[in-house]
């Protein structure tokens, strides 16, 4: 069975500082990996996804993530945090089939300190 | 780009009534859609996989007789919460196609 583990349910960073949200995955097949963002009382927005092409994936809003098979990780980073980045972030995994379900991590709430 | 819509956005109902939530793919056909539930301050949990023209596949622990799913066309899946109770109050979200397209969600409050 596939799963993702997000380390840290809450992460606080200062505005302008590096954002690092950690995600480790478990999958018996080559995975597809996703990062989503959810603002309060809203749906999900896809930030980026890894689909077995380039291991460094660039997404929207300046975010990027690197797939590291040896570490089974897919951490999300952003060089400089902005106040508008405060939200809930979810890492997710699927087995790569077009119409397959994805499994979500528990989420990490990112707090931006002024 | 592909868009998934949900209706209604908000619904408040009395305990014991049934509520139907619609999920539509607006510019593509979706043979498969997914229904998720999210409780406050928690992650999304997959409830079921909706398959056009056939029965839905439910995840372990999800009551198929309580959460009725119908996927009668390639652009519409419906989730009906039957005999809703306060513990069914949640945020219900559908998705389609490679699961990167999510609907905006439906917030259900059962009084």
PDB file of C-alpha atoms in Angstrom:
ATOM      1  CA  UNK A   1       0.000   0.000   0.000  1.00  0.00           C
ATOM      2  CA  UNK A   2       1.128   3.504  -0.705  1.00  0.00           C
ATOM      3  CA  UNK A   3       1.515   6.157   1.932  1.00  0.00           C
ATOM      4  CA  UNK A   4       3.158   9.481   2.637  1.00  0.00           C
ATOM      5  CA  UNK A   5       4.437  10.850   5.895  1.00  0.00           C
ATOM      6  CA  UNK A   6       4.716  14.553   6.467  1.00  0.00           C
ATOM      7  CA  UNK A   7       7.123  15.495   9.212  1.00  0.00           C
ATOM      8  CA  UNK A   8       5.790  18.263  11.365  1.00  0.00           C
ATOM      9  CA  UNK A   9       2.133  19.172  11.581  1.00  0.00           C
ATOM     10  CA  UNK A  10       3.112  22.822  12.053  1.00  0.00           C
ATOM     11  CA  UNK A  11       6.069  24.717  10.631  1.00  0.00           C
ATOM     12  CA  UNK A  12       6.847  28.358  11.343  1.00  0.00           C
ATOM     13  CA  UNK A  13       9.263  30.446   9.335  1.00  0.00           C
ATOM     14  CA  UNK A  14      10.007  34.141   9.199  1.00  0.00           C
ATOM     15  CA  UNK A  15       8.978  36.162   6.189  1.00  0.00           C
ATOM     16  CA  UNK A  16      11.816  36.030   3.673  1.00  0.00           C
ATOM     17  CA  UNK A  17      13.280  32.839   5.104  1.00  0.00           C
ATOM     18  CA  UNK A  18      13.599  29.455   3.451  1.00  0.00           C
ATOM     19  CA  UNK A  19      10.548  27.228   3.519  1.00  0.00           C
ATOM     20  CA  UNK A  20      11.150  23.493   3.865  1.00  0.00           C
ATOM     21  CA  UNK A  21       8.243  21.083   4.240  1.00  0.00           C
ATOM     22  CA  UNK A  22       9.201  17.446   4.528  1.00  0.00           C
ATOM     23  CA  UNK A  23       7.513  14.475   2.912  1.00  0.00           C
ATOM     24  CA  UNK A  24       8.581  10.846   2.761  1.00  0.00           C
ATOM     25  CA  UNK A  25       6.736   8.284   0.723  1.00  0.00           C
ATOM     26  CA  UNK A  26       6.262   4.550   0.637  1.00  0.00           C
ATOM     27  CA  UNK A  27       5.330   2.824  -2.590  1.00  0.00           C
ATOM     28  CA  UNK A  28       5.872  -0.605  -4.116  1.00  0.00           C
ATOM     29  CA  UNK A  29       5.778   0.840  -7.628  1.00  0.00           C
ATOM     30  CA  UNK A  30       7.302   3.979  -9.134  1.00  0.00           C
ATOM     31  CA  UNK A  31       5.137   6.689  -7.642  1.00  0.00           C
ATOM     32  CA  UNK A  32       3.596   9.882  -8.800  1.00  0.00           C
ATOM     33  CA  UNK A  33       3.997  12.499  -6.083  1.00  0.00           C
ATOM     34  CA  UNK A  34       2.077  15.698  -5.521  1.00  0.00           C
ATOM     35  CA  UNK A  35       2.055  18.753  -3.325  1.00  0.00           C
ATOM     36  CA  UNK A  36      -1.201  20.597  -2.792  1.00  0.00           C
ATOM     37  CA  UNK A  37      -1.986  23.785  -0.920  1.00  0.00           C
ATOM     38  CA  UNK A  38      -5.244  24.517   0.858  1.00  0.00           C
ATOM     39  CA  UNK A  39      -6.176  27.958   2.097  1.00  0.00           C
ATOM     40  CA  UNK A  40      -8.748  28.233   4.903  1.00  0.00           C
ATOM     41  CA  UNK A  41     -12.238  27.153   3.896  1.00  0.00           C
ATOM     42  CA  UNK A  42     -11.150  26.490   0.323  1.00  0.00           C
ATOM     43  CA  UNK A  43     -10.495  23.513  -1.902  1.00  0.00           C
ATOM     44  CA  UNK A  44      -7.153  22.138  -2.998  1.00  0.00           C
ATOM     45  CA  UNK A  45      -4.747  23.719  -5.423  1.00  0.00           C
ATOM     46  CA  UNK A  46      -2.038  21.690  -7.098  1.00  0.00           C
ATOM     47  CA  UNK A  47       1.394  23.197  -6.486  1.00  0.00           C
ATOM     48  CA  UNK A  48       3.446  20.668  -8.414  1.00  0.00           C
ATOM     49  CA  UNK A  49       3.711  17.009  -9.283  1.00  0.00           C
ATOM     50  CA  UNK A  50       6.417  14.480 -10.044  1.00  0.00           C
ATOM     51  CA  UNK A  51       5.670  11.934 -12.762  1.00  0.00           C
ATOM     52  CA  UNK A  52       9.003  10.161 -13.278  1.00  0.00           C
ATOM     53  CA  UNK A  53      10.551  12.813 -15.499  1.00  0.00           C
ATOM     54  CA  UNK A  54      12.911  15.401 -14.038  1.00  0.00           C
ATOM     55  CA  UNK A  55      13.628  14.821 -10.371  1.00  0.00           C
ATOM     56  CA  UNK A  56      13.559  18.538  -9.580  1.00  0.00           C
ATOM     57  CA  UNK A  57      10.057  19.778 -10.123  1.00  0.00           C
ATOM     58  CA  UNK A  58       9.165  23.436 -10.257  1.00  0.00           C
ATOM     59  CA  UNK A  59       5.688  24.514  -9.341  1.00  0.00           C
ATOM     60  CA  UNK A  60       3.610  27.593  -8.931  1.00  0.00           C
ATOM     61  CA  UNK A  61       4.246  30.469  -6.532  1.00  0.00           C
ATOM     62  CA  UNK A  62       7.998  29.828  -6.466  1.00  0.00           C
ATOM     63  CA  UNK A  63       7.775  26.375  -4.902  1.00  0.00           C
ATOM     64  CA  UNK A  64       9.808  23.397  -5.991  1.00  0.00           C
ATOM     65  CA  UNK A  65      10.365  19.844  -4.836  1.00  0.00           C
ATOM     66  CA  UNK A  66      13.035  17.259  -5.440  1.00  0.00           C
ATOM     67  CA  UNK A  67      12.354  13.567  -5.817  1.00  0.00           C
ATOM     68  CA  UNK A  68      15.055  11.518  -4.100  1.00  0.00           C
ATOM     69  CA  UNK A  69      14.518   7.827  -4.587  1.00  0.00           C
ATOM     70  CA  UNK A  70      17.384   6.838  -2.317  1.00  0.00           C
ATOM     71  CA  UNK A  71      15.805   8.764   0.532  1.00  0.00           C
ATOM     72  CA  UNK A  72      12.177   8.107  -0.521  1.00  0.00           C
ATOM     73  CA  UNK A  73      11.631  11.813  -0.064  1.00  0.00           C
ATOM     74  CA  UNK A  74       9.847  14.597  -1.895  1.00  0.00           C
ATOM     75  CA  UNK A  75      10.447  17.713   0.209  1.00  0.00           C
ATOM     76  CA  UNK A  76       8.889  21.025  -0.754  1.00  0.00           C
ATOM     77  CA  UNK A  77      10.965  24.190  -0.694  1.00  0.00           C
ATOM     78  CA  UNK A  78      10.691  27.869  -1.417  1.00  0.00           C
ATOM     79  CA  UNK A  79      13.700  30.200  -1.130  1.00  0.00           C
ATOM     80  CA  UNK A  80      11.878  33.127   0.434  1.00  0.00           C
ATOM     81  CA  UNK A  81       8.631  32.877   2.356  1.00  0.00           C
ATOM     82  CA  UNK A  82       5.843  35.361   1.824  1.00  0.00           C
ATOM     83  CA  UNK A  83       2.986  36.110   4.161  1.00  0.00           C
ATOM     84  CA  UNK A  84       0.569  34.789   1.537  1.00  0.00           C
ATOM     85  CA  UNK A  85       2.198  31.354   1.774  1.00  0.00           C
ATOM     86  CA  UNK A  86       0.506  30.719   5.106  1.00  0.00           C
ATOM     87  CA  UNK A  87      -1.749  27.716   4.458  1.00  0.00           C
ATOM     88  CA  UNK A  88      -2.065  23.967   4.850  1.00  0.00           C
ATOM     89  CA  UNK A  89       0.167  21.888   2.599  1.00  0.00           C
ATOM     90  CA  UNK A  90      -0.496  18.283   1.676  1.00  0.00           C
ATOM     91  CA  UNK A  91       1.887  15.790   0.161  1.00  0.00           C
ATOM     92  CA  UNK A  92       0.202  12.980  -1.780  1.00  0.00           C
ATOM     93  CA  UNK A  93       1.088   9.833  -3.731  1.00  0.00           C
ATOM     94  CA  UNK A  94      -0.467   7.710  -6.442  1.00  0.00           C
ATOM     95  CA  UNK A  95       0.793   4.725  -8.352  1.00  0.00           C
ATOM     96  CA  UNK A  96       0.894   6.598 -11.630  1.00  0.00           C
ATOM     97  CA  UNK A  97      -2.149   5.267 -13.411  1.00  0.00           C
ATOM     98  CA  UNK A  98      -4.135   7.960 -15.135  1.00  0.00           C
ATOM     99  CA  UNK A  99      -7.302   7.424 -13.202  1.00  0.00           C
ATOM    100  CA  UNK A 100      -5.932   6.183  -9.947  1.00  0.00           C
ATOM    101  CA  UNK A 101      -6.715   7.432  -6.513  1.00  0.00           C
ATOM    102  CA  UNK A 102      -4.175   9.369  -4.525  1.00  0.00           C
ATOM    103  CA  UNK A 103      -3.378   9.081  -0.882  1.00  0.00           C
ATOM    104  CA  UNK A 104      -2.771  12.183   1.176  1.00  0.00           C
ATOM    105  CA  UNK A 105      -0.449  12.884   4.042  1.00  0.00           C
ATOM    106  CA  UNK A 106      -1.792  14.429   7.227  1.00  0.00           C
ATOM    107  CA  UNK A 107      -0.783  17.898   6.164  1.00  0.00           C
ATOM    108  CA  UNK A 108       1.558  20.591   7.442  1.00  0.00           C
ATOM    109  CA  UNK A 109       0.310  23.990   8.439  1.00  0.00           C
ATOM    110  CA  UNK A 110       2.795  26.665   7.446  1.00  0.00           C
ATOM    111  CA  UNK A 111       2.897  29.789   9.594  1.00  0.00           C
ATOM    112  CA  UNK A 112       4.733  32.870   8.386  1.00  0.00           C
ATOM    113  CA  UNK A 113       6.134  35.157  11.075  1.00  0.00           C
ATOM    114  CA  UNK A 114       6.438  38.865  10.295  1.00  0.00           C
TER     115      UNK A 114
ATOM    116  CA  UNK B   1      -7.485  23.714 -18.287  1.00  0.00           C
ATOM    117  CA  UNK B   2      -9.730  21.033 -16.932  1.00  0.00           C
ATOM    118  CA  UNK B   3     -12.207  22.147 -14.324  1.00  0.00           C
ATOM    119  CA  UNK B   4     -14.227  20.204 -11.820  1.00  0.00           C
ATOM    120  CA  UNK B   5     -17.248  21.804 -10.210  1.00  0.00           C
ATOM    121  CA  UNK B   6     -19.307  20.828  -7.197  1.00  0.00           C
ATOM    122  CA  UNK B   7     -22.799  21.760  -6.154  1.00  0.00           C
ATOM    123  CA  UNK B   8     -23.814  22.911  -3.678  1.00  0.00           C
ATOM    124  CA  UNK B   9     -20.939  24.722  -2.004  1.00  0.00           C
ATOM    125  CA  UNK B  10     -22.689  24.737   1.337  1.00  0.00           C
ATOM    126  CA  UNK B  11     -25.557  22.707   2.677  1.00  0.00           C
ATOM    127  CA  UNK B  12     -27.196  22.695   6.078  1.00  0.00           C
ATOM    128  CA  UNK B  13     -29.739  20.014   6.815  1.00  0.00           C
ATOM    129  CA  UNK B  14     -31.621  18.433   9.659  1.00  0.00           C
ATOM    130  CA  UNK B  15     -30.565  15.125  11.103  1.00  0.00           C
ATOM    131  CA  UNK B  16     -32.223  12.231   9.318  1.00  0.00           C
ATOM    132  CA  UNK B  17     -32.531  13.867   5.932  1.00  0.00           C
ATOM    133  CA  UNK B  18     -30.602  12.944   2.783  1.00  0.00           C
ATOM    134  CA  UNK B  19     -28.300  15.268   0.930  1.00  0.00           C
ATOM    135  CA  UNK B  20     -27.082  14.963  -2.646  1.00  0.00           C
ATOM    136  CA  UNK B  21     -23.786  16.477  -3.776  1.00  0.00           C
ATOM    137  CA  UNK B  22     -22.916  16.774  -7.446  1.00  0.00           C
ATOM    138  CA  UNK B  23     -19.475  16.632  -9.027  1.00  0.00           C
ATOM    139  CA  UNK B  24     -19.114  17.648 -12.650  1.00  0.00           C
ATOM    140  CA  UNK B  25     -16.214  17.655 -15.058  1.00  0.00           C
ATOM    141  CA  UNK B  26     -16.769  20.759 -17.166  1.00  0.00           C
ATOM    142  CA  UNK B  27     -14.580  20.321 -20.219  1.00  0.00           C
ATOM    143  CA  UNK B  28     -13.511  16.710 -20.201  1.00  0.00           C
ATOM    144  CA  UNK B  29     -14.968  13.276 -19.748  1.00  0.00           C
ATOM    145  CA  UNK B  30     -14.210  11.412 -16.571  1.00  0.00           C
ATOM    146  CA  UNK B  31     -14.764   7.681 -16.456  1.00  0.00           C
ATOM    147  CA  UNK B  32     -13.463   7.754 -12.920  1.00  0.00           C
ATOM    148  CA  UNK B  33     -14.023  10.269 -10.163  1.00  0.00           C
ATOM    149  CA  UNK B  34     -13.028  10.174  -6.540  1.00  0.00           C
ATOM    150  CA  UNK B  35     -14.808  11.313  -3.401  1.00  0.00           C
ATOM    151  CA  UNK B  36     -12.868  12.511  -0.392  1.00  0.00           C
ATOM    152  CA  UNK B  37     -13.925  13.700   3.040  1.00  0.00           C
ATOM    153  CA  UNK B  38     -12.053  16.147   5.199  1.00  0.00           C
ATOM    154  CA  UNK B  39     -12.870  16.744   8.846  1.00  0.00           C
ATOM    155  CA  UNK B  40     -11.781  20.021  10.456  1.00  0.00           C
ATOM    156  CA  UNK B  41      -8.043  20.349  10.798  1.00  0.00           C
ATOM    157  CA  UNK B  42      -7.495  16.916   9.289  1.00  0.00           C
ATOM    158  CA  UNK B  43      -6.299  15.507   6.002  1.00  0.00           C
ATOM    159  CA  UNK B  44      -8.374  14.298   3.087  1.00  0.00           C
ATOM    160  CA  UNK B  45      -9.533  10.733   3.352  1.00  0.00           C
ATOM    161  CA  UNK B  46     -10.584   8.843   0.255  1.00  0.00           C
ATOM    162  CA  UNK B  47     -14.120   7.561   0.600  1.00  0.00           C
ATOM    163  CA  UNK B  48     -14.775   5.882  -2.708  1.00  0.00           C
ATOM    164  CA  UNK B  49     -13.928   5.614  -6.377  1.00  0.00           C
ATOM    165  CA  UNK B  50     -16.824   6.402  -8.672  1.00  0.00           C
ATOM    166  CA  UNK B  51     -16.849   4.446 -11.937  1.00  0.00           C
ATOM    167  CA  UNK B  52     -19.020   5.485 -14.862  1.00  0.00           C
ATOM    168  CA  UNK B  53     -21.579   2.832 -15.650  1.00  0.00           C
ATOM    169  CA  UNK B  54     -20.644   0.513 -12.818  1.00  0.00           C
ATOM    170  CA  UNK B  55     -20.668   0.271  -9.051  1.00  0.00           C
ATOM    171  CA  UNK B  56     -18.482   2.472  -6.952  1.00  0.00           C
ATOM    172  CA  UNK B  57     -15.562   1.051  -5.037  1.00  0.00           C
ATOM    173  CA  UNK B  58     -15.612   2.001  -1.376  1.00  0.00           C
ATOM    174  CA  UNK B  59     -12.662   2.301   0.953  1.00  0.00           C
ATOM    175  CA  UNK B  60     -12.551   0.229   4.084  1.00  0.00           C
ATOM    176  CA  UNK B  61     -14.777   1.586   6.797  1.00  0.00           C
ATOM    177  CA  UNK B  62     -17.012   3.624   4.487  1.00  0.00           C
ATOM    178  CA  UNK B  63     -20.651   2.506   4.533  1.00  0.00           C
ATOM    179  CA  UNK B  64     -21.817   2.054   0.967  1.00  0.00           C
ATOM    180  CA  UNK B  65     -25.464   2.108   1.984  1.00  0.00           C
ATOM    181  CA  UNK B  66     -25.032   5.434   3.707  1.00  0.00           C
ATOM    182  CA  UNK B  67     -22.935   7.136   1.061  1.00  0.00           C
ATOM    183  CA  UNK B  68     -24.604   6.355  -2.240  1.00  0.00           C
ATOM    184  CA  UNK B  69     -22.595   7.109  -5.339  1.00  0.00           C
ATOM    185  CA  UNK B  70     -24.004   7.316  -8.823  1.00  0.00           C
ATOM    186  CA  UNK B  71     -21.867   7.944 -11.914  1.00  0.00           C
ATOM    187  CA  UNK B  72     -24.471   7.839 -14.628  1.00  0.00           C
ATOM    188  CA  UNK B  73     -22.641   9.916 -17.212  1.00  0.00           C
ATOM    189  CA  UNK B  74     -19.078  10.730 -18.201  1.00  0.00           C
ATOM    190  CA  UNK B  75     -19.336  14.200 -16.695  1.00  0.00           C
ATOM    191  CA  UNK B  76     -21.358  13.723 -13.536  1.00  0.00           C
ATOM    192  CA  UNK B  77     -20.947  11.810 -10.304  1.00  0.00           C
ATOM    193  CA  UNK B  78     -23.247  12.269  -7.334  1.00  0.00           C
ATOM    194  CA  UNK B  79     -22.728  11.470  -3.684  1.00  0.00           C
ATOM    195  CA  UNK B  80     -25.847  11.115  -1.551  1.00  0.00           C
ATOM    196  CA  UNK B  81     -25.475  11.131   2.207  1.00  0.00           C
ATOM    197  CA  UNK B  82     -28.503   9.216   3.386  1.00  0.00           C
ATOM    198  CA  UNK B  83     -30.085   9.769   6.794  1.00  0.00           C
ATOM    199  CA  UNK B  84     -27.433  12.300   7.648  1.00  0.00           C
ATOM    200  CA  UNK B  85     -26.332  12.729  11.257  1.00  0.00           C
ATOM    201  CA  UNK B  86     -24.214  15.415  12.905  1.00  0.00           C
ATOM    202  CA  UNK B  87     -21.108  13.211  12.697  1.00  0.00           C
ATOM    203  CA  UNK B  88     -21.438  13.334   8.904  1.00  0.00           C
ATOM    204  CA  UNK B  89     -20.757  17.062   8.995  1.00  0.00           C
ATOM    205  CA  UNK B  90     -17.617  17.496   6.955  1.00  0.00           C
ATOM    206  CA  UNK B  91     -16.039  18.935   3.838  1.00  0.00           C
ATOM    207  CA  UNK B  92     -16.635  16.671   0.849  1.00  0.00           C
ATOM    208  CA  UNK B  93     -14.349  17.028  -2.162  1.00  0.00           C
ATOM    209  CA  UNK B  94     -14.385  15.255  -5.498  1.00  0.00           C
ATOM    210  CA  UNK B  95     -11.615  14.869  -8.033  1.00  0.00           C
ATOM    211  CA  UNK B  96     -11.168  13.581 -11.561  1.00  0.00           C
ATOM    212  CA  UNK B  97      -8.510  12.754 -14.126  1.00  0.00           C
ATOM    213  CA  UNK B  98      -5.126  11.903 -12.737  1.00  0.00           C
ATOM    214  CA  UNK B  99      -6.516  13.213  -9.463  1.00  0.00           C
ATOM    215  CA  UNK B 100      -4.945  16.589  -9.989  1.00  0.00           C
ATOM    216  CA  UNK B 101      -8.237  18.291 -10.643  1.00  0.00           C
ATOM    217  CA  UNK B 102     -10.223  18.809  -7.505  1.00  0.00           C
ATOM    218  CA  UNK B 103     -13.607  20.365  -7.082  1.00  0.00           C
ATOM    219  CA  UNK B 104     -13.974  23.339  -4.737  1.00  0.00           C
ATOM    220  CA  UNK B 105     -15.623  21.172  -2.113  1.00  0.00           C
ATOM    221  CA  UNK B 106     -19.012  21.014  -0.429  1.00  0.00           C
ATOM    222  CA  UNK B 107     -19.328  21.842   3.219  1.00  0.00           C
ATOM    223  CA  UNK B 108     -22.076  19.837   4.910  1.00  0.00           C
ATOM    224  CA  UNK B 109     -23.465  20.758   8.297  1.00  0.00           C
ATOM    225  CA  UNK B 110     -26.006  18.412   9.831  1.00  0.00           C
ATOM    226  CA  UNK B 111     -27.962  19.866  12.717  1.00  0.00           C
TER     227      UNK B 111
END
